[in-house]
PDB file of C-alpha atoms in Angstrom:
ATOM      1  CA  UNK Q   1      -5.826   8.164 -88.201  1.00  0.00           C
ATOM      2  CA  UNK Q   2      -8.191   5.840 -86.422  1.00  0.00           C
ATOM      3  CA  UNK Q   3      -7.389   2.323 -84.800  1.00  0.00           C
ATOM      4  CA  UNK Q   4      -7.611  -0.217 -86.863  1.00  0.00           C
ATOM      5  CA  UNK Q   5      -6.630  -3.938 -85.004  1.00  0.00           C
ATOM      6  CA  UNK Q   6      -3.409  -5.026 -83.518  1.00  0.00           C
ATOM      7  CA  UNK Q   7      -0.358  -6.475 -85.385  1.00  0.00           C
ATOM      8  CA  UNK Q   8       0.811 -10.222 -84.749  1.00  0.00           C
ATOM      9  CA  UNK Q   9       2.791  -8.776 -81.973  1.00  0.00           C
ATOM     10  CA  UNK Q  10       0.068  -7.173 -80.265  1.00  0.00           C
ATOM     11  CA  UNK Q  11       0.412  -3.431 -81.007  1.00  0.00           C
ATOM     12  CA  UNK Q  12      -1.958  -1.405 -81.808  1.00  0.00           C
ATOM     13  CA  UNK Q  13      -2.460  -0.595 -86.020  1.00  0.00           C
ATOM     14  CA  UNK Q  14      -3.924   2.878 -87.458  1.00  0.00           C
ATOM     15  CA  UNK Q  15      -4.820   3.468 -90.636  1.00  0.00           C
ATOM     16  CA  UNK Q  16      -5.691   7.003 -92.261  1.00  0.00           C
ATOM     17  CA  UNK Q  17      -9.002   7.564 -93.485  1.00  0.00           C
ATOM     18  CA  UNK Q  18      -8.006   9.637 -96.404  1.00  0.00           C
ATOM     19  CA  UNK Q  19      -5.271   7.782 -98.251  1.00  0.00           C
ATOM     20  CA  UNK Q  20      -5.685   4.090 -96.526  1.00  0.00           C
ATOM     21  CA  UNK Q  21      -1.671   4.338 -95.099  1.00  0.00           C
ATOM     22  CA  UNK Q  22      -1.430   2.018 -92.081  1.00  0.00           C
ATOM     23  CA  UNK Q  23       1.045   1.975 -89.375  1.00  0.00           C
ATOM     24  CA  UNK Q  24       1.467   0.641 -86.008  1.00  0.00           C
ATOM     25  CA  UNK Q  25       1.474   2.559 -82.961  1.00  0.00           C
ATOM     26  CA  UNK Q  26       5.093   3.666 -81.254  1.00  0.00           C
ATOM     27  CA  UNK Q  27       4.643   6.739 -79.367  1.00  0.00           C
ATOM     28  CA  UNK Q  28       7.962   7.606 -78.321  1.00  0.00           C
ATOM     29  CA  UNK Q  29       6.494  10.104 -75.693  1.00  0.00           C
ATOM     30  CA  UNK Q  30       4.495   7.359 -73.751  1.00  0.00           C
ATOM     31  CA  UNK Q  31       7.675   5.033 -74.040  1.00  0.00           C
ATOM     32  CA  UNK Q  32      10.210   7.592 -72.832  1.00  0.00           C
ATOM     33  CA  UNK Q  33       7.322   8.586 -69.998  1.00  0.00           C
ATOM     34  CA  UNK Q  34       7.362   5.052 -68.969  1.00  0.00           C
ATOM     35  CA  UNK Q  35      10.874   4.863 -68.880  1.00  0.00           C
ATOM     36  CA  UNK Q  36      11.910   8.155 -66.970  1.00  0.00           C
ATOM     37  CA  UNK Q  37       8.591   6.489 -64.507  1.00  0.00           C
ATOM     38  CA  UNK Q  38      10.653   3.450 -63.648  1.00  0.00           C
ATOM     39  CA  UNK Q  39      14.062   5.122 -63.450  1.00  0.00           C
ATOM     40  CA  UNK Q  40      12.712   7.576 -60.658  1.00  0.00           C
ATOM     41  CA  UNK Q  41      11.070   4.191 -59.205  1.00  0.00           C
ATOM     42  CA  UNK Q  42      14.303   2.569 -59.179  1.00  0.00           C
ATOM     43  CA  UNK Q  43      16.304   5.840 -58.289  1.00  0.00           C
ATOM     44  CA  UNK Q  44      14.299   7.269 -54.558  1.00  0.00           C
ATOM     45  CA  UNK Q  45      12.868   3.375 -54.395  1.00  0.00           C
ATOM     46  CA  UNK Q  46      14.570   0.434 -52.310  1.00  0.00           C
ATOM     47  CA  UNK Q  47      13.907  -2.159 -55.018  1.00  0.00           C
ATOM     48  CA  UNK Q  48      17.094  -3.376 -57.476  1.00  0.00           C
ATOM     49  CA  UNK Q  49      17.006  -2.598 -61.474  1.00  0.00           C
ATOM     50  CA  UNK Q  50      15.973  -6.061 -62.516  1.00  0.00           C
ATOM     51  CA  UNK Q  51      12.837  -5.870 -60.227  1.00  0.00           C
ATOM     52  CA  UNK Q  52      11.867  -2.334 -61.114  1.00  0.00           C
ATOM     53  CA  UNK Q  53      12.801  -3.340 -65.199  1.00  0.00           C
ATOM     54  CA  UNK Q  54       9.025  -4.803 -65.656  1.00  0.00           C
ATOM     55  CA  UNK Q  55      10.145  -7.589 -68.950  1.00  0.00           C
ATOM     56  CA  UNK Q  56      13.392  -7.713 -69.268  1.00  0.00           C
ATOM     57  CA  UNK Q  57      16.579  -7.672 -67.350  1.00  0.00           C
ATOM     58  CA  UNK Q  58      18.512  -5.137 -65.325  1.00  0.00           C
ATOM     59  CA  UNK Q  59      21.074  -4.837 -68.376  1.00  0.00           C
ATOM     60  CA  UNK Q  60      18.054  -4.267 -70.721  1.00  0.00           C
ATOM     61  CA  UNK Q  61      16.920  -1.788 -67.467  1.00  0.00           C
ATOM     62  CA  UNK Q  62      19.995   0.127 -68.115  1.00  0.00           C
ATOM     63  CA  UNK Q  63      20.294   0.693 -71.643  1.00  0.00           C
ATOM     64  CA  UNK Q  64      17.041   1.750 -71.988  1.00  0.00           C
ATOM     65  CA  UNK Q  65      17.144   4.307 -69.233  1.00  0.00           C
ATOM     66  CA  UNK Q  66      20.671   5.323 -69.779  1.00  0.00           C
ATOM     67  CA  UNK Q  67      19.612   9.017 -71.519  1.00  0.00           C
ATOM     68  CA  UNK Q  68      17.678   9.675 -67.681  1.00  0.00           C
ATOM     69  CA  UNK Q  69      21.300  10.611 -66.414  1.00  0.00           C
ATOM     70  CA  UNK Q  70      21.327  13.176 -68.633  1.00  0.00           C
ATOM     71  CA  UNK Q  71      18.388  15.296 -67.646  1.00  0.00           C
ATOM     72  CA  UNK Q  72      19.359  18.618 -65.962  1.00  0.00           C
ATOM     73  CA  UNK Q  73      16.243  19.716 -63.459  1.00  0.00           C
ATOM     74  CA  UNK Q  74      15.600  23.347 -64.368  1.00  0.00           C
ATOM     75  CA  UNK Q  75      13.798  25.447 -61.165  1.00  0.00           C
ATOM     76  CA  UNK Q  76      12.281  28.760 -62.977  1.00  0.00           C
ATOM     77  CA  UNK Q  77      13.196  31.730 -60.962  1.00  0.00           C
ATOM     78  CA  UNK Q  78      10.234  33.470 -60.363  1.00  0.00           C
ATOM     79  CA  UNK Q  79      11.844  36.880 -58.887  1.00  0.00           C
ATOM     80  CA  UNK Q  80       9.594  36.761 -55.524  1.00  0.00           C
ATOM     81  CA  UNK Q  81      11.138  38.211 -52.331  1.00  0.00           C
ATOM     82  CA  UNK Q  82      11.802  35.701 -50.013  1.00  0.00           C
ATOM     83  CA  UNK Q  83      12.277  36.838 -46.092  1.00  0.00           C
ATOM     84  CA  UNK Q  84      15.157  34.754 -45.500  1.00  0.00           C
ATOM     85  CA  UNK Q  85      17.122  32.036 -47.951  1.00  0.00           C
ATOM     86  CA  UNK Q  86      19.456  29.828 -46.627  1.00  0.00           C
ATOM     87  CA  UNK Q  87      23.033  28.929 -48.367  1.00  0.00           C
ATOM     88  CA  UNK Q  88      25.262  25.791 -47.900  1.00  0.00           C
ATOM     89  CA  UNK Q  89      27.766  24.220 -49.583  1.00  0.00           C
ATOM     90  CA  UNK Q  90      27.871  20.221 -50.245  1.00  0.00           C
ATOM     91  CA  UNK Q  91      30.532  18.441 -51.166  1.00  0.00           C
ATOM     92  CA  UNK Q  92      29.965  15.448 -53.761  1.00  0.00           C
ATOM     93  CA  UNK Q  93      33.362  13.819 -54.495  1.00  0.00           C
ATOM     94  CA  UNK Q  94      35.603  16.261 -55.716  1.00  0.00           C
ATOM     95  CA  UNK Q  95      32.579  18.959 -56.781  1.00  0.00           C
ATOM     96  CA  UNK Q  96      30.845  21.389 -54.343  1.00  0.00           C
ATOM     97  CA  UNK Q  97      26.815  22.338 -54.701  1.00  0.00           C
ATOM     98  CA  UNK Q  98      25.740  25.359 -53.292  1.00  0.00           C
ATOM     99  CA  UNK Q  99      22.138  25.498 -52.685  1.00  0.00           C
ATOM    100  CA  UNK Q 100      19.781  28.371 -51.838  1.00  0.00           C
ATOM    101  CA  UNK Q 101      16.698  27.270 -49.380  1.00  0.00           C
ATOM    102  CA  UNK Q 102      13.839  29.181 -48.643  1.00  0.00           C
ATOM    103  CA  UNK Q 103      11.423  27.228 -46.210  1.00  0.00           C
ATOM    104  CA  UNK Q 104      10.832  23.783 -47.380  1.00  0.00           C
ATOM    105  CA  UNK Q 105      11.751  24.708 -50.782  1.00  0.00           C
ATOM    106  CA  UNK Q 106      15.394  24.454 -53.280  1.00  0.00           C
ATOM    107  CA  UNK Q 107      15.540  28.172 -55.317  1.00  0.00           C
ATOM    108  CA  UNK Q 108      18.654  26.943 -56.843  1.00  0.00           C
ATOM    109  CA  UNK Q 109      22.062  25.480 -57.054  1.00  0.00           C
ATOM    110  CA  UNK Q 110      25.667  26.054 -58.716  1.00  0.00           C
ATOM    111  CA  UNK Q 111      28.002  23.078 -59.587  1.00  0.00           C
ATOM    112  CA  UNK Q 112      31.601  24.472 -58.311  1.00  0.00           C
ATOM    113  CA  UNK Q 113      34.852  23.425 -57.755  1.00  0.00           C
ATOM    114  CA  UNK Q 114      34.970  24.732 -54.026  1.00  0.00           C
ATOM    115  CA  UNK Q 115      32.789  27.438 -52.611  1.00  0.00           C
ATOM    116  CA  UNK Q 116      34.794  30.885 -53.781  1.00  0.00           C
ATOM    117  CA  UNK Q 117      33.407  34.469 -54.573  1.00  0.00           C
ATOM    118  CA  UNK Q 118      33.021  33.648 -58.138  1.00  0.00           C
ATOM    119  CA  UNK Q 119      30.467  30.602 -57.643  1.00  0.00           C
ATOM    120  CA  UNK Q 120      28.521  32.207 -54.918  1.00  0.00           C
ATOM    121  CA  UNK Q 121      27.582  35.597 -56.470  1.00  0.00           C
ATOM    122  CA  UNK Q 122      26.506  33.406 -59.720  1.00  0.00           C
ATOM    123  CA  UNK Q 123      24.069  31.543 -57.482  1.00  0.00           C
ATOM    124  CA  UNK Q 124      23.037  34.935 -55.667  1.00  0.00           C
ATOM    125  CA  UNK Q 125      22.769  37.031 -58.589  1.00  0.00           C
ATOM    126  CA  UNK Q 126      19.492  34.850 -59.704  1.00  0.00           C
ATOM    127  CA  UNK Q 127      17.378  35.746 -57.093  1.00  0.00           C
ATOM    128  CA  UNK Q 128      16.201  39.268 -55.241  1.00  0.00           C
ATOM    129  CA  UNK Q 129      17.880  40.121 -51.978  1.00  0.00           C
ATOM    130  CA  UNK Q 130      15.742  38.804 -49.140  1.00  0.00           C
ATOM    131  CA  UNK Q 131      15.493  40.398 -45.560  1.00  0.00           C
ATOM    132  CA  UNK Q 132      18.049  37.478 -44.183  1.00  0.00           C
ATOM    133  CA  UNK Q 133      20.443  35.512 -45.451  1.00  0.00           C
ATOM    134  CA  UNK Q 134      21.828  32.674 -42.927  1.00  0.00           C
ATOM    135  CA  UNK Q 135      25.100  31.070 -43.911  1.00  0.00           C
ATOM    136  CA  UNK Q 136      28.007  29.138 -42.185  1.00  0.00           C
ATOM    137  CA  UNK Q 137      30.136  32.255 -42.519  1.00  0.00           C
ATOM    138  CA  UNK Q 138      32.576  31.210 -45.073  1.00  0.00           C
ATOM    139  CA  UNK Q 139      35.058  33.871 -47.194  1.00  0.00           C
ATOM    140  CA  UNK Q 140      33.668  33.098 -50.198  1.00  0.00           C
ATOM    141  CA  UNK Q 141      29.990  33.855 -49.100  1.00  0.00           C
ATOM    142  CA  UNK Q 142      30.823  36.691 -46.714  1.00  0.00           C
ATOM    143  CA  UNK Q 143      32.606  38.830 -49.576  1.00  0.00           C
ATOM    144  CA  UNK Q 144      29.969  37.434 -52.604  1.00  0.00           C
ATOM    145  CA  UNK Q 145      26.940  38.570 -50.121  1.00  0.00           C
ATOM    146  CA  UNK Q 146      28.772  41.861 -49.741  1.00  0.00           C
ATOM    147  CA  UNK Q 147      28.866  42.641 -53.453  1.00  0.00           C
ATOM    148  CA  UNK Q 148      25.309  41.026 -54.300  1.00  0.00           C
ATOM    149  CA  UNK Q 149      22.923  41.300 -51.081  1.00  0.00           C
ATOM    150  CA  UNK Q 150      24.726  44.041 -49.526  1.00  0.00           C
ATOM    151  CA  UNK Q 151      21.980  45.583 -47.374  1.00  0.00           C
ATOM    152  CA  UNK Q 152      20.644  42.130 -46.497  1.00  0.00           C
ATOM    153  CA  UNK Q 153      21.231  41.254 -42.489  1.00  0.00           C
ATOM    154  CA  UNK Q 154      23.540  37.929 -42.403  1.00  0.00           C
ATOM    155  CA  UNK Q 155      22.765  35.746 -39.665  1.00  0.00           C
ATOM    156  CA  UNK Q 156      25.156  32.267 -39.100  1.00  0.00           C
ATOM    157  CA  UNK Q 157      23.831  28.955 -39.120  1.00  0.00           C
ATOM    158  CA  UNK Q 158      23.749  27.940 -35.149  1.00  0.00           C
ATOM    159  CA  UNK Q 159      24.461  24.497 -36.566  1.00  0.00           C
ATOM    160  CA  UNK Q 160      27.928  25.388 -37.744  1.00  0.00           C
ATOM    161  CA  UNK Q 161      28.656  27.691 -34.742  1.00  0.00           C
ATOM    162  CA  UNK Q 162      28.051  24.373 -32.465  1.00  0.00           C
ATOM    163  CA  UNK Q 163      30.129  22.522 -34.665  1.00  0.00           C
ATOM    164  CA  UNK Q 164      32.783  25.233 -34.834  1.00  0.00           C
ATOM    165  CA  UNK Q 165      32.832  25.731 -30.410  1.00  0.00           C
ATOM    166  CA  UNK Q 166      33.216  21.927 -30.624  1.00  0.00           C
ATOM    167  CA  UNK Q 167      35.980  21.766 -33.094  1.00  0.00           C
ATOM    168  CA  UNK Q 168      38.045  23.565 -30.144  1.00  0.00           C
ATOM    169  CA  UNK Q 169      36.543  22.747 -27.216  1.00  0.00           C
ATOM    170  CA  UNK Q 170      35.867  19.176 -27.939  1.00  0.00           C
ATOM    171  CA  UNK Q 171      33.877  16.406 -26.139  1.00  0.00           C
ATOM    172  CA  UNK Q 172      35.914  16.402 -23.030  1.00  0.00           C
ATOM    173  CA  UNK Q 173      37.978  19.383 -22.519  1.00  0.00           C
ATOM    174  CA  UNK Q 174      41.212  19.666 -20.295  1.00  0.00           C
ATOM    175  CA  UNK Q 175      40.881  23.160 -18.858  1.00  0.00           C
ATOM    176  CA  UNK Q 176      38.560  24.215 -16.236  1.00  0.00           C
ATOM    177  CA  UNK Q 177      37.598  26.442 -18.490  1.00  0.00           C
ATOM    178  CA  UNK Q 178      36.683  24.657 -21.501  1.00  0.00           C
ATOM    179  CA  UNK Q 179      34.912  22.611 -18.831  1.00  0.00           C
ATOM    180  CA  UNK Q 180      32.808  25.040 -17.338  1.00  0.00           C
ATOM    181  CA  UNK Q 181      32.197  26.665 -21.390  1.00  0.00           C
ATOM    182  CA  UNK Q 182      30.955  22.963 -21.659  1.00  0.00           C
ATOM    183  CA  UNK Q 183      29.341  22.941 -18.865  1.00  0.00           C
ATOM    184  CA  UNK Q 184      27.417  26.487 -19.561  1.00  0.00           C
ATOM    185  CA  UNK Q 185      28.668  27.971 -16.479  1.00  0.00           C
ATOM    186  CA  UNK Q 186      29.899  31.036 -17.866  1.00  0.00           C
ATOM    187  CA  UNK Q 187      27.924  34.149 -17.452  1.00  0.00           C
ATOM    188  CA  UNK Q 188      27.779  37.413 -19.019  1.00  0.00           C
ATOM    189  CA  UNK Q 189      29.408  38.631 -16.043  1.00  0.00           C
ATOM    190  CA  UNK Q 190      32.079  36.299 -16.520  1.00  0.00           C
ATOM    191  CA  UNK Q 191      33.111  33.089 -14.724  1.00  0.00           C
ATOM    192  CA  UNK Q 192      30.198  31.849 -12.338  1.00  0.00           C
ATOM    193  CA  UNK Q 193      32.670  29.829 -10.402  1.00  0.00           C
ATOM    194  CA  UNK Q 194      32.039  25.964  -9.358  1.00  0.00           C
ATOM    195  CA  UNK Q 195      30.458  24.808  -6.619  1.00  0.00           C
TER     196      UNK Q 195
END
């Protein structure tokens, strides 16, 4: 088919060269491009529907980008070795996403109820063992890792360790010494004393 003039309406007409059909042109690819374009613009943007929607009005916005809630991202596992991964569970509403990292980049996730044995080795089982694994030290993880990595070295996330020392020791502790724990006056050799 070659392009043969526009319709009243403005879009563009082909007609085939052998048998003289005509139609105009809807590309539903280029449409549903567009359309996925200015849902991610609206979605990681700061601008509302109706100003994102470029004719039409944030209702019209919504309808026609409705099916973009239903895309599931797939991330191909590509089997390579990573030195250490990361794993964390986050809570969104009443479901949990665990999520392996490894550097800057997301290796996978599982959709869970709450972060058991089950859900954890599913997630591990998709990639090789690495060298290190760092986790918050949670049941579930500790006995999936043993079962799926065991012969990787675990090493806890120093973020939940702080939070963990401050869930008993809190912000201003009573005893001298939580104090002095607070204060990092305790030695290996035990307590330093105050002076």
């Amino acid at each position: 088919m070659v392009r043969n003039g526009k319709t009243a309406a403005g879009k563009q007409r082909y007609r085939c060269l052998d048998c003289g059909a005509s139609r105009s042109g809807e590309r539903p690819d280029v449409s549903r491009r567009a359309e996925l374009d200015a849902f991610l613009g609206w979605l990681v943007g700061t601008g509302s529907q109706q100003g994102v929607a470029s004719l039409g009005t944030a209702r019209s916005f919504r309808r026609r980008t409705a099916w973009c809630w239903n895309i599931t991202p797939q991330i191909p596992v590509t089997g390579e070795v990573h030195d250490q991964i990361q794993v964390d569970g986050i809570y969104v509403g009443s479901w949990c996403c665990l999520i392996a990292v490894a550097g800057d980049y997301v290796l996978g996730w599982q959709w869970c109820d709450t972060e058991k044995k089950a859900a954890w080795a599913a997630l591990l089982a998709r990639f090789p063992a690495p060298t290190v694994v760092i986790t918050d030290g949670g049941s579930g993880i500790a006995a999936a890792l043993s079962e799926c990595w065991s012969e990787t070295a675990v090493q806890r996330c120093l973020v939940h360790v702080q939070r963990n020392v401050r869930t008993y020791l809190t912000g201003r502790p009573r005893t001298e010494a939580g104090r002095a724990a607070e204060e990092g006056l305790w030695t290996r050799k035990g307590w330093a004393g105050r002076t």
